[in-house]
Coordinates of C-alpha atoms and ligand atoms in Angstrom, one line a residue:
M236 CA 27.0 32.8 9.8
A237 CA 28.2 29.0 8.8
K238 CA 29.7 28.9 6.2
K239 CA 27.7 26.9 2.8
P240 CA 30.2 23.8 1.7
W241 CA 29.1 25.3 -1.6
G242 CA 30.4 28.7 -0.5
G243 CA 33.5 29.3 -3.2
R244 CA 31.8 31.7 -5.8
F245 CA 29.8 33.3 -3.4
E246 CA 30.7 36.4 -2.1
G247 CA 27.0 37.6 0.0
E248 CA 25.0 35.6 1.9
T249 CA 21.8 33.4 1.0
E250 CA 18.9 35.5 2.4
K251 CA 17.4 34.5 5.2
Q252 CA 14.1 33.4 3.8
V253 CA 16.1 32.4 1.2
E254 CA 17.7 29.4 3.1
Q255 CA 14.1 29.3 5.3
F256 CA 12.4 28.6 1.4
S257 CA 15.4 26.8 0.1
Q258 CA 15.9 24.2 3.3
S259 CA 14.7 20.5 2.9
L260 CA 16.3 19.2 6.8
D261 CA 13.4 19.7 8.5
F262 CA 12.2 16.7 6.1
D263 CA 14.9 15.0 4.9
R264 CA 16.9 14.9 8.3
R265 CA 14.9 11.3 8.4
L266 CA 17.0 10.0 5.7
Y267 CA 20.2 10.2 7.8
K268 CA 20.9 6.0 7.7
Q269 CA 21.1 6.3 3.8
D270 CA 23.0 9.2 3.5
I271 CA 25.4 7.4 5.4
A272 CA 25.9 3.9 4.3
G273 CA 25.8 5.8 0.9
S274 CA 28.4 7.2 1.9
Q275 CA 30.5 4.3 3.8
A276 CA 30.2 2.4 0.4
H277 CA 31.5 5.9 -1.3
A278 CA 34.6 5.9 0.8
R279 CA 35.3 1.7 0.5
M280 CA 34.7 1.9 -2.9
L281 CA 36.8 5.0 -3.4
A282 CA 40.2 4.2 -1.5
R283 CA 39.7 0.6 -3.6
Q284 CA 40.1 2.2 -6.4
G285 CA 43.1 4.0 -4.9
I286 CA 41.8 7.3 -4.8
I287 CA 42.4 8.8 -1.9
T288 CA 43.4 6.4 0.6
E289 CA 42.6 3.2 2.5
A290 CA 43.2 5.4 5.9
E291 CA 41.1 8.3 4.4
A292 CA 38.2 5.5 4.4
D293 CA 38.6 4.5 7.7
R294 CA 38.1 7.4 8.7
I295 CA 35.6 8.7 7.2
V296 CA 33.7 5.4 7.6
R297 CA 34.3 5.6 11.5
A298 CA 33.8 9.3 11.9
L299 CA 30.3 8.4 9.9
E300 CA 29.8 6.2 12.4
E301 CA 30.2 8.7 14.8
I302 CA 27.9 10.8 13.3
R303 CA 25.0 8.4 13.0
R304 CA 25.1 7.4 17.2
E305 CA 25.3 11.1 17.5
I306 CA 21.6 11.6 15.7
E307 CA 20.4 8.9 17.0
A308 CA 21.1 9.9 20.5
G309 CA 20.5 13.2 19.5
E310 CA 23.4 15.5 20.1
F311 CA 23.6 16.0 16.2
I312 CA 23.0 20.0 15.7
Y313 CA 21.2 20.5 12.6
A314 CA 22.0 23.8 11.6
P315 CA 19.4 25.2 8.9
A316 CA 21.8 26.7 6.8
M317 CA 23.2 23.6 6.0
E318 CA 20.3 23.3 3.2
D319 CA 20.2 19.3 3.5
I320 CA 21.2 15.9 5.2
H321 CA 23.7 16.2 2.6
M322 CA 25.6 18.7 3.6
A323 CA 24.7 19.0 7.2
I324 CA 26.3 15.7 7.8
E325 CA 29.0 16.5 5.4
A326 CA 29.9 19.6 7.3
R327 CA 30.1 17.6 11.0
L328 CA 32.3 14.9 9.0
I329 CA 34.4 17.5 8.3
S330 CA 34.6 19.4 11.6
K331 CA 35.2 15.8 13.0
I332 CA 38.3 14.1 10.5
G333 CA 39.2 18.0 7.8
D334 CA 40.8 16.7 5.2
A335 CA 39.4 13.3 4.8
G336 CA 36.8 14.2 5.4
R337 CA 36.8 16.7 2.7
K338 CA 37.9 14.3 0.3
L339 CA 34.7 12.1 0.2
H340 CA 33.0 14.4 -1.9
T341 CA 35.1 13.4 -5.1
A342 CA 33.4 11.7 -7.4
R343 CA 29.8 12.8 -6.3
S344 CA 27.5 14.8 -6.5
R345 CA 24.1 15.7 -4.3
N346 CA 22.2 14.8 -7.1
D347 CA 23.4 11.4 -7.3
Q348 CA 23.0 11.0 -3.6
V349 CA 19.5 12.0 -3.0
A350 CA 18.7 9.9 -6.4
L351 CA 20.3 7.1 -3.6
D352 CA 19.3 7.7 -0.5
V353 CA 15.6 7.8 -1.7
R354 CA 15.9 4.9 -3.3
L355 CA 17.4 3.4 0.0
Y356 CA 15.0 4.7 2.0
L357 CA 12.2 3.2 -0.8
A358 CA 13.2 -0.1 -0.7
E359 CA 13.3 -0.1 3.2
A360 CA 9.7 1.2 2.7
V361 CA 8.5 -1.0 0.3
E362 CA 10.0 -4.4 2.6
T363 CA 8.1 -2.8 5.7
L364 CA 4.6 -2.3 3.6
V365 CA 4.2 -5.5 1.5
A366 CA 5.2 -7.0 5.6
R367 CA 2.8 -5.7 6.8
L368 CA -0.3 -6.6 3.6
T369 CA 1.1 -9.8 4.8
E370 CA -0.4 -9.3 8.0
L371 CA -3.1 -8.1 6.8
R372 CA -4.0 -11.0 4.3
R373 CA -3.2 -12.7 7.1
A374 CA -5.6 -11.1 9.7
G375 CA -8.0 -11.3 6.3
A376 CA -8.1 -14.7 6.1
R377 CA -7.7 -16.0 10.0
L378 CA -11.2 -13.9 9.9
A379 CA -12.7 -16.2 7.0
R380 CA -12.1 -19.0 8.8
K381 CA -13.4 -18.5 11.6
H382 CA -16.8 -17.5 9.6
L383 CA -16.8 -20.6 6.9
G384 CA -19.5 -21.5 7.1
V385 CA -21.5 -18.1 7.6
I386 CA -23.9 -16.8 4.1
M387 CA -24.6 -12.9 3.4
P388 CA -26.0 -11.3 1.1
G389 CA -23.8 -11.0 -1.9
Y390 CA -24.2 -7.4 -3.7
T391 CA -24.3 -5.7 -7.1
H392 CA -25.4 -2.2 -7.8
L393 CA -26.0 -2.3 -3.1
Q394 CA -28.9 -4.2 -4.0
R395 CA -29.1 -8.0 -2.3
A396 CA -28.1 -9.7 -5.3
Q397 CA -27.3 -13.5 -4.9
P398 CA -26.2 -15.1 -1.2
V399 CA -22.5 -15.5 -0.6
L400 CA -20.5 -16.7 1.7
F401 CA -18.5 -13.5 3.8
A402 CA -15.2 -15.9 3.5
H403 CA -15.7 -15.8 -0.3
H404 CA -16.2 -11.8 0.4
L405 CA -13.7 -11.0 2.8
L406 CA -10.8 -13.5 0.0
A407 CA -11.9 -10.8 -2.5
Y408 CA -9.6 -7.9 -0.3
D409 CA -7.3 -11.0 -0.1
E410 CA -6.6 -11.0 -4.0
M411 CA -6.2 -7.4 -4.3
W412 CA -3.3 -7.3 -0.9
R413 CA -1.6 -10.3 -2.7
R414 CA -1.3 -8.5 -6.1
D415 CA -0.4 -5.3 -4.4
I416 CA 2.8 -7.6 -3.0
M417 CA 3.5 -8.9 -6.4
R418 CA 4.0 -5.3 -7.4
L419 CA 5.3 -3.7 -5.0
Q420 CA 8.0 -6.9 -5.3
E421 CA 8.1 -6.5 -8.5
S422 CA 9.0 -2.5 -8.0
L423 CA 12.3 -3.5 -6.3
A424 CA 13.5 -4.3 -9.3
R425 CA 13.2 -0.8 -10.2
I426 CA 14.4 1.0 -6.5
K427 CA 17.5 -1.1 -6.2
V428 CA 19.0 0.9 -9.1
S429 CA 22.4 2.7 -7.2
P430 CA 23.2 6.1 -9.0
L431 CA 26.0 6.5 -6.9
G432 CA 27.9 7.9 -10.2
A433 CA 26.2 9.2 -12.3
A434 CA 27.9 12.3 -10.1
A435 CA 26.4 16.1 -10.7
L436 CA 24.9 14.6 -14.0
A437 CA 27.9 13.8 -16.9
G438 CA 29.5 11.4 -15.4
T439 CA 33.2 11.6 -12.8
T440 CA 36.6 11.9 -14.8
F441 CA 37.5 9.3 -11.8
P442 CA 37.8 5.6 -12.5
I443 CA 35.5 4.8 -9.7
D444 CA 33.7 1.4 -9.9
P445 CA 29.6 2.1 -9.6
K446 CA 28.4 -1.9 -9.6
F447 CA 31.7 -2.0 -6.2
T448 CA 29.4 1.0 -4.4
A449 CA 26.1 -1.2 -5.8
E450 CA 27.3 -3.9 -3.8
Q451 CA 28.1 -2.9 -0.4
L452 CA 23.9 -1.6 -0.8
D453 CA 22.6 -4.6 -1.4
F454 CA 21.4 -2.7 -4.8
P455 CA 22.1 -5.9 -7.3
E456 CA 22.2 -3.5 -10.6
I457 CA 23.2 0.3 -11.5
F458 CA 22.1 3.5 -13.3
R459 CA 22.9 2.8 -17.8
N460 CA 22.9 6.8 -18.5
S461 CA 24.4 8.9 -16.3
L462 CA 21.6 12.0 -17.3
D463 CA 18.6 10.1 -16.0
A464 CA 20.2 8.9 -13.1
V465 CA 20.1 12.2 -11.5
S466 CA 16.8 13.1 -13.0
D467 CA 14.3 9.2 -12.5
R468 CA 11.8 10.1 -10.2
D469 CA 9.7 7.3 -12.0
F470 CA 10.5 4.4 -9.4
A471 CA 8.9 7.6 -6.7
V472 CA 5.7 7.4 -8.7
E473 CA 5.8 4.4 -9.2
F474 CA 5.5 3.6 -5.2
L475 CA 3.0 6.7 -4.6
A476 CA 1.0 4.9 -7.5
H477 CA 1.2 0.8 -6.0
A478 CA 0.3 3.3 -2.4
A479 CA -2.5 5.3 -4.0
L480 CA -4.1 2.2 -4.9
I481 CA -3.4 0.0 -2.0
M482 CA -5.8 3.1 0.1
A483 CA -7.9 2.5 -2.6
H484 CA -8.8 -1.5 -1.5
L485 CA -9.0 -0.1 2.0
S486 CA -11.2 2.3 1.0
R487 CA -13.2 0.4 -0.4
L488 CA -13.6 -2.3 2.8
S489 CA -13.9 0.4 4.6
E490 CA -16.4 2.1 3.6
E491 CA -18.0 -1.8 3.8
L492 CA -17.0 -1.7 7.0
I493 CA -18.9 1.8 8.2
I494 CA -21.7 0.4 5.9
W495 CA -21.7 -3.2 7.9
S496 CA -21.7 -1.5 11.4
S497 CA -24.3 1.0 11.6
S498 CA -27.7 0.0 12.6
E499 CA -29.8 -0.7 9.4
F500 CA -27.0 -3.3 8.4
G501 CA -25.2 -4.4 11.2
F502 CA -23.5 -7.1 10.0
V503 CA -20.0 -6.1 12.7
V504 CA -19.5 -4.7 15.8
I505 CA -16.6 -2.5 15.6
P506 CA -14.8 -3.5 18.5
D507 CA -13.9 -0.8 21.3
G508 CA -11.0 -0.3 20.3
Y509 CA -10.9 0.6 17.0
A510 CA -14.3 3.3 17.3
T511 CA -14.8 6.3 19.3
G512 CA -18.0 8.3 21.3
S513 CA -19.8 10.9 20.3
S514 CA -19.7 14.2 22.4
I515 CA -23.0 15.2 22.7
M516 CA -25.0 11.9 21.8
P517 CA -24.2 8.9 24.4
Q518 CA -26.0 6.7 22.0
K519 CA -22.9 6.6 19.5
R520 CA -20.6 4.3 18.3
N521 CA -18.3 6.3 15.3
P522 CA -16.5 4.1 12.8
D523 CA -13.5 6.3 13.0
V524 CA -10.6 3.7 11.7
P525 CA -12.5 2.3 8.9
E526 CA -13.8 6.5 8.1
L527 CA -10.3 8.6 8.1
I528 CA -8.7 5.4 6.4
R529 CA -11.0 6.0 3.4
G530 CA -9.8 9.9 4.4
K531 CA -6.2 9.4 3.5
C532 CA -7.0 7.5 1.2
G533 CA -7.2 10.7 -1.2
R534 CA -4.5 12.2 0.3
V535 CA -2.2 9.2 -0.4
A536 CA -3.8 9.6 -4.2
G537 CA -3.3 13.8 -4.4
S538 CA 0.8 13.0 -3.6
L539 CA 0.7 10.4 -6.6
M540 CA -0.7 13.3 -7.7
S541 CA 1.8 16.1 -6.6
L542 CA 5.2 14.0 -7.9
L543 CA 3.6 13.4 -11.4
M544 CA 3.0 17.5 -11.7
T545 CA 6.0 18.0 -10.0
L546 CA 8.2 15.8 -12.7
K547 CA 6.0 17.3 -15.8
G548 CA 8.1 18.9 -17.6
L549 CA 11.2 18.7 -15.7
P550 CA 14.5 19.3 -18.8
L551 CA 16.9 16.8 -18.0
T552 CA 19.1 17.1 -16.0
Y553 CA 18.1 17.3 -11.5
N554 CA 16.1 20.8 -10.9
R555 CA 16.2 21.9 -7.5
D556 CA 12.1 21.1 -8.1
L557 CA 13.4 17.3 -7.2
Q558 CA 13.8 18.7 -3.5
E559 CA 9.8 18.4 -4.0
D560 CA 9.5 14.5 -3.9
K561 CA 10.4 13.7 -0.4
E562 CA 7.6 15.2 1.4
P563 CA 4.4 13.6 -0.4
L564 CA 6.5 10.1 -0.7
F565 CA 7.1 9.9 3.2
D566 CA 3.7 11.0 4.1
A567 CA 2.0 8.5 1.5
A568 CA 4.5 5.5 3.1
D569 CA 3.9 6.5 6.1
T570 CA 0.3 6.8 6.2
V571 CA -0.1 3.7 3.9
T572 CA 1.6 1.6 6.1
A573 CA -0.6 2.3 9.3
S574 CA -3.8 1.9 7.7
V575 CA -2.9 -1.6 6.4
E576 CA -1.7 -1.9 10.2
L577 CA -4.2 -0.3 11.6
M578 CA -6.6 -2.4 9.0
A579 CA -5.5 -5.6 10.1
G580 CA -5.5 -4.4 13.5
L581 CA -9.1 -4.1 13.2
L582 CA -9.8 -7.3 11.0
E583 CA -8.8 -9.3 13.8
A584 CA -10.6 -7.6 17.3
L585 CA -14.0 -7.9 14.4
E586 CA -17.0 -8.7 15.8
V587 CA -18.8 -10.8 13.5
R588 CA -22.9 -10.9 13.4
P589 CA -23.9 -13.3 11.7
E590 CA -27.5 -13.5 12.4
K591 CA -28.2 -9.8 11.2
M592 CA -26.3 -11.0 8.2
A593 CA -28.2 -14.4 7.6
A594 CA -32.0 -11.9 8.6
T595 CA -31.4 -10.2 5.3
L596 CA -31.3 -13.3 3.1
K597 CA -35.0 -13.6 3.7
G598 CA -37.3 -11.5 1.9
G599 CA -34.8 -10.7 -1.5
F600 CA -36.2 -12.8 -3.9
L601 CA -32.2 -13.8 -3.7
T602 CA -32.8 -17.2 -5.3
A603 CA -34.4 -16.2 -7.8
T604 CA -31.3 -17.5 -10.4
D605 CA -31.7 -20.1 -9.5
M606 CA -34.1 -21.3 -9.9
A607 CA -34.3 -19.6 -14.0
D608 CA -30.8 -22.1 -13.4
Y609 CA -33.3 -24.4 -12.4
L610 CA -35.4 -24.4 -15.4
V611 CA -33.0 -24.5 -18.1
T612 CA -32.2 -27.8 -16.6
K613 CA -35.7 -29.0 -17.8
G614 CA -34.5 -28.2 -20.5
V615 CA -36.2 -23.9 -20.9
P616 CA -33.6 -21.6 -22.9
F617 CA -32.4 -18.8 -20.2
R618 CA -33.8 -16.0 -21.6
T619 CA -37.3 -17.8 -21.3
A620 CA -36.2 -19.0 -17.7
H621 CA -35.4 -15.1 -16.7
E622 CA -39.0 -14.2 -18.1
Q623 CA -40.8 -16.8 -16.0
V624 CA -39.0 -16.1 -13.0
G625 CA -39.6 -12.7 -13.6
A626 CA -43.3 -12.6 -13.8
A627 CA -42.6 -15.9 -10.2
V628 CA -41.7 -13.2 -8.9
R629 CA -43.2 -10.5 -9.6
Y630 CA -47.0 -12.7 -8.1
A631 CA -44.3 -13.6 -4.7
E632 CA -43.8 -10.3 -4.1
G633 CA -47.5 -9.4 -4.5
Q634 CA -48.6 -12.3 -1.9
G635 CA -46.4 -11.5 0.8
K636 CA -44.7 -14.9 0.0
E637 CA -40.7 -15.9 -1.3
L638 CA -40.2 -18.5 -4.0
G639 CA -39.9 -21.2 -1.5
E640 CA -43.3 -20.5 0.1
L641 CA -45.1 -20.1 -3.2
S642 CA -47.0 -24.1 -3.5
L643 CA -46.1 -26.3 -7.2
E644 CA -49.1 -25.3 -8.8
E645 CA -48.9 -21.4 -8.3
V646 CA -45.3 -21.5 -9.7
Q647 CA -46.8 -23.7 -12.4
K648 CA -48.4 -20.8 -13.3
F649 CA -46.0 -19.2 -14.7
A650 CA -42.8 -22.0 -15.2
P651 CA -44.8 -24.9 -16.5
T652 CA -41.9 -27.5 -16.8
A653 CA -41.5 -26.7 -12.8
A654 CA -41.6 -30.1 -10.8
P655 CA -41.5 -30.4 -6.6
D656 CA -37.6 -31.2 -7.1
L657 CA -38.2 -27.5 -7.2
F658 CA -37.6 -25.9 -4.3
E659 CA -34.0 -27.8 -3.5
W660 CA -32.9 -25.5 -4.9
L661 CA -34.2 -22.8 -3.8
T662 CA -32.9 -23.0 -0.2
I663 CA -30.2 -19.7 0.4
E664 CA -27.8 -22.9 1.4
A665 CA -28.6 -24.9 -1.5
S666 CA -27.9 -22.2 -4.1
V667 CA -24.0 -20.8 -2.4
A668 CA -23.5 -25.2 -2.7
R669 CA -24.6 -25.1 -6.5
R670 CA -22.5 -22.4 -7.2
K671 CA -19.2 -24.5 -7.9
S672 CA -17.6 -23.1 -10.8
P673 CA -14.0 -22.1 -10.1
G674 CA -13.8 -19.4 -8.3
G675 CA -17.2 -19.3 -6.9
T676 CA -18.8 -19.5 -3.6
A677 CA -19.9 -22.8 -2.6
P678 CA -18.0 -24.2 0.5
E679 CA -15.8 -26.6 -1.3
R680 CA -14.4 -23.9 -3.4
V681 CA -14.1 -21.5 -0.2
V682 CA -12.3 -24.2 1.4
E683 CA -9.8 -24.8 -1.8
A684 CA -8.9 -21.1 -1.2
L685 CA -9.1 -20.5 1.7
A686 CA -6.1 -23.2 2.3
R687 CA -4.5 -22.2 -0.8
V688 CA -4.2 -18.5 1.0
E689 CA -3.5 -20.4 4.2
K690 CA -0.6 -22.4 2.4
E691 CA 0.7 -19.4 0.9
L692 CA 0.8 -16.9 3.9
E693 CA 2.2 -20.2 6.3
I694 CA -0.9 -20.3 9.2
S695 CA -3.0 -23.6 9.6
G696 CA -6.3 -23.6 9.7
Ligands
LIG884 N1 18.3 18.5 -0.9 C1 18.3 17.9 -2.7 C2 17.1 17.3 -3.3 O1 15.9 16.7 -2.1 C3 19.7 18.0 -2.9 C4 20.3 18.2 -3.6 C5 20.4 19.1 -4.0 N2 21.6 19.9 -5.4 C6 21.4 20.2 -6.1 N3 22.0 20.7 -7.0 N4 21.1 21.6 -5.2 O2 16.8 17.4 -4.2

């Protein structure tokens, strides 16, 4: 039976079931790189402060390097008795270099150690996610550029409302992704704060230099309060909140892609690589990827709730409950990163059917607002114009005609100020072209918006 690194005051052995219940090695082993980097920085700091010798620090750093290679080569033995990755690595270090290894944990606790590891992990996860989101923005921008002139119905209440450019619709998602990236980048200021030096909870009696430790790890800040340093997981909650919101954005787009790819809409075709068939219905082509992204949104939101519940009511400072931070965090980071990547791939390959979109622009009185706006230009108050157009729509509907198909005389029965130039206002193209207000769907506005996005993303249009 391997002796526990904390085994000094214990006589009896840990129950097997307790060992299994409490171990985190199964999932925190993926923190090995962070754990080793943190320990190396800590050892260097200890030597610099004269707490251990430079020779000891060198041996520690080198042995940890070897352990890293062992882990990466699959040669490392993970003994469940070791509880977690921190103890597993430390035990291996001691077995390699003896007493020098036994000095590594001076002025440190697993409490500040694990907090550092999670922060290092998250800093990297955030950078990766930002890179994936940037790729997603690029994919969206390229799709918008490819179909720049395409008009589709814009919806409110999922009822056809007013015509918009398909590119304009896509660029709405770009705004969400841009904010997602901003949030992630801003959160790095709170993630890259080194807690190392808080020790168990109260600080340490040794003359440490936490700033030096942090600098080696490329963390610009260090903790300000040792009690907070070991018990704070706010940065992880923040990440989960950001991840959940990103998933919500992806889920909204997924829902649209699912609807659009139905035969009822037919606006898009989900490319072969992103669709699957049915085992019984040969004709089926199912949008599984967007469905799964939509489904995984719940899972990531659940991870956010999970960590919030873990933190709720926890007394200061470290409590073992905090070990429960890792699985939701890792799962959410993996899920959101994969979902963003898949959505980018899907958009790159998406087949768009402008003719299907065009067909739905007919018959829905999508330019009724334009007719009201036109009447306003003739001096009619907007509310009155709205009523007049409403009556004209009801009449046209009864005749099985579009507004633009009515004669001027017919129109004038409802809107006496209408003149022949009305009809220039009633085409779909004119409706879109006239919406030149800032951030509107007029082609000139969308071209500007797309150019701005392409510039931000450093892609050429
Ligand atoms: N595996 C633990 C965790 O993930 C590491 C910290 C353990 N600290 C302790 N005092 N038992 O939280």
